[in-house]
Amino acid sequence: MTAPPVLDARGIDKAFLGVPVLSSVDLRIEQGEVHALVGENGAGKSTLMKILAGVHTADAGTIELGGRAVSFTHPLQAQRAGVATVFQEFNLLPELTVAENVHLGREPRRRGRIDRRAMAAATADLLADLGVDDLAPAAKVGSLSVAHQQITEIAKALSQGADLICMDEPTAALADAEVALLYRLVERLREKGVAVLYVSHRLREIFDLCDRITVLKDGRLVQCVDTADITPDDLVTAMVGRRIEAAFPERLPGTETGDVRLKVTGGGNARIDGVDLEVRAGEIVGLAGLQGSGRTEIAEAVFGIRPFTRGTVAVDGDVRRITSPRKAIKAGLALVTEDRKAEGLALNQSVRANARMVLDANAHLRSRRRLDRIPQILSGLDLVSRGDDQEVRYLSGGNQQKVVVAKWLAAEPGVIVLDEPTRGIDVGAKHRLYTQIRALAAEGLAVLLIASELIEVIGLADRIVVLHEGRIAGELPGGATEQEVMAYATGRRSTEDPA
Amino acid sequence: MTRLRGPVDLLRWAANPTGTVFVLLAVIFAWIFVLNDAFFAGPSFMAFLKQAAPLMVLAAGQYFVIVSGNFDLSVGALVGAQVVIAARLIDGEESRTVPVLLVMVGFGLLVGLVNGLITTVLKVQSFITTLGMLLVLFGAIRLWTGGAPTGGLSESFRTAGRMGIEGVPVLGQIPWAVIIMVAVGAGAILLMRTGFGRILMASGDNERAAGLAGARVDAARIAAFLLSGLSATIAGILIGGYAGVSAQVGDGLEFTVITAVVLGGVVLGGGRGSVLAAMAGALAIEALFSLFNQMALPATLRPTVQGAIIIAAVAYAARRRARPGSTAPHVSATANPS
């Protein structure tokens, strides 16, 4: 009889606030296996991992570890059962040493006192076993590189006796040389019989490292295959899947693509590099890319929140030094931010106060005419509220977003950047917003649209700029297929490759 | 404030922390009326308002700072410093009154500017900044005067705090202090309706959203401290005129005024409340102290009552805001680009 699988999860369901995130997902991982979990943003990878880590509890389904049924309601229970998770945000205490972190809460003791020597020796053994020779047990964690902190996390997991280590985008913050180190570490874990659940967007790593691949899409299991039996292109197709085409409003008649309104040349900062981008009047340019690919970073750089440190930005032909949102607004830019509650609205203030906030904040924009237009703008967006003096925190997400959009339209910008404008709003409001975006383009605005829902970018944008790891990987015409976009977004293709 | 459309709205208004203070004020006045209806005779009520005016002026200044998301604990010490400075510099000379008034305004603005710059540029929490300023002023004044204030105020200096328009029917005297207080209140209400006022409010509510909308959040907050310094200067002129010079002038006023503003339903942390309600809170505190007088309760009870009020008022506001469905989770104001 073969050994029971390290993990056998069946029929996992999970919903947040009534919205299903996972529907009867199965995941089976054998001993010593490196298992990839892949899918688009929002496919449910993180939720599944958090269920295994005990952060969330599944609504339905069973989880067996080594043949024993378990049910976690707290991360500590998962830890004790042998499931360790290395999140992107490490769970380490920076002021303590590597040895102290590895043994945190389980320090070896002698006569009631912590036995530091034993602790250091045990940590040194553990690191040697992992093939790591350049990390001192006495080093303070806060002073280590990201790669070494990650090793500390993995060593901690092993010292806790983990049979399964879940890694969330483990290479996201690593330099190339450090990735090689992680590869060696994962190989070593495999030899030791420790299973690894490897969550990553990077196809190369998946094909280099993993034995089998589980593909999730929209919270459902698409397939679970041996890596040897699938090609990277087929994997991308499996991740994207076939979807019923949502109805997107057509480009409005009379929309003319005019002069270049926004032009970024060679833009870069600590997070992005080599950004060349052009948006014309009447044009909707979509920025696509996986999480962390630099979409939001470009929006923030253009708008002066985390400005470009290299390259130039020109608005309507004039080169501008945009080093703050105030200067961006002066140049005629507007930014609908991704997080409307934290960044877009003063929730305790009225609809009116929020809608006129940009005008109030920028004296050069404040005019009777612009103020008088606000009610028109709000009704044009079909805002549903109890009146202009209602506090925006009482509005639905969709209506809140309309207030944010109204706030920017009141300033009559030339370029509008929309970062995830439909996040968390209902279908009807989404559609209304799509129509509005088309209308903005028809009025001659340049629209830069960021959305993690690929279908939105494809359905709305005239051109799609695809990002991969902070750089522009390629450009596609509107209406490109999701496979084409994903090929660039996952680094399968880039403009440098021969076509 | 929402327009009232019927008895239900009226009740809702009365139950919200801003409306509550007016109800409370009415209750306290009714109680005083029961004990002593002569309190509401023109001249005696005017005298009460004259006494309450400095605290109401301070409440308006404190309101600006609190609504923008900060505190100003230095106002009590600043009031004391201003009175002592006035006495020392005027030294009984009528001709020095106006120049000294200008010096006081300059000093009040300077203190506000320093508070504002330290809080915004150096990012020291305003609680600490202004607590430090309180101690600095307190110590500096005692060092300068050698412990006991010297000099004296001129008659014309004391006019604002003591005198008024005489011979008004029914009321007798309309004190200058009351006129100044009303003017300050009207100015504050108008200021809150300008772009500046809205940005100040938005900065206290969500500084990140305000900043992304192009607002100069730091500049607005510094301006709030300037207004607070100015209001402390005016309050100092009124108190000096009314009560004369002593070493204890202004002691503990910062706590009374914060109690008043909180009682007015202005939420600590910023972004909520009206300046009218803040000033009404100050009036309610003064009315409460008058009630204690009527009831012959010892004045030493005041700090205890103030402490109880500040806790109760904040707890009441927090409970109302925490009611399910009534509010979104409070957005942290620490979201900084870094």
mmCIF file of C-alpha atoms in Angstrom, chain A residues 14 16 21-22 37-56 85 87-88 166-169 197 199-201 216 291:
data_model
loop_
_atom_site.group_PDB
_atom_site.id
_atom_site.type_symbol
_atom_site.label_atom_id
_atom_site.label_comp_id
_atom_site.label_asym_id
_atom_site.label_seq_id
_atom_site.Cartn_x
_atom_site.Cartn_y
_atom_site.Cartn_z
ATOM 1 C CA LYS A 14 -15.675 29.196 0.258
ATOM 2 C CA PHE A 16 -17.112 35.864 1.169
ATOM 3 C CA VAL A 21 -14.639 32.391 -4.270
ATOM 4 C CA LEU A 22 -14.034 28.636 -4.343
ATOM 5 C CA LEU A 37 -1.131 26.096 -8.015
ATOM 6 C CA VAL A 38 -1.835 28.497 -10.868
ATOM 7 C CA GLY A 39 -4.618 30.733 -12.117
ATOM 8 C CA GLU A 40 -5.406 34.297 -13.037
ATOM 9 C CA ASN A 41 -5.873 37.043 -10.451
ATOM 10 C CA GLY A 42 -8.994 36.255 -8.486
ATOM 11 C CA ALA A 43 -9.012 32.592 -9.437
ATOM 12 C CA GLY A 44 -8.966 31.641 -5.748
ATOM 13 C CA LYS A 45 -5.348 30.600 -5.258
ATOM 14 C CA SER A 46 -4.772 32.788 -2.238
ATOM 15 C CA THR A 47 -8.041 31.791 -0.636
ATOM 16 C CA LEU A 48 -7.249 28.114 -1.030
ATOM 17 C CA MET A 49 -3.824 28.632 0.445
ATOM 18 C CA LYS A 50 -5.231 30.568 3.367
ATOM 19 C CA ILE A 51 -7.696 27.769 4.048
ATOM 20 C CA LEU A 52 -4.797 25.318 4.204
ATOM 21 C CA ALA A 53 -2.951 27.719 6.508
ATOM 22 C CA GLY A 54 -5.936 27.977 8.855
ATOM 23 C CA VAL A 55 -6.416 31.684 8.156
ATOM 24 C CA HIS A 56 -9.833 31.045 6.607
ATOM 25 C CA THR A 85 2.950 28.701 4.865
ATOM 26 C CA PHE A 87 3.478 34.251 2.672
ATOM 27 C CA GLN A 88 4.889 37.113 0.653
ATOM 28 C CA CYS A 166 3.009 26.399 0.946
ATOM 29 C CA MET A 167 4.890 29.187 -0.799
ATOM 30 C CA ASP A 168 3.041 32.228 -2.090
ATOM 31 C CA GLU A 169 4.861 33.788 -5.051
ATOM 32 C CA LEU A 197 2.705 23.832 -2.754
ATOM 33 C CA VAL A 199 1.878 29.318 -5.983
ATOM 34 C CA SER A 200 3.302 31.397 -8.791
ATOM 35 C CA HIS A 201 2.506 33.327 -11.916
ATOM 36 C CA LEU A 216 -7.909 27.178 -10.900
ATOM 37 C CA GLN A 291 -0.567 41.324 -9.854
#
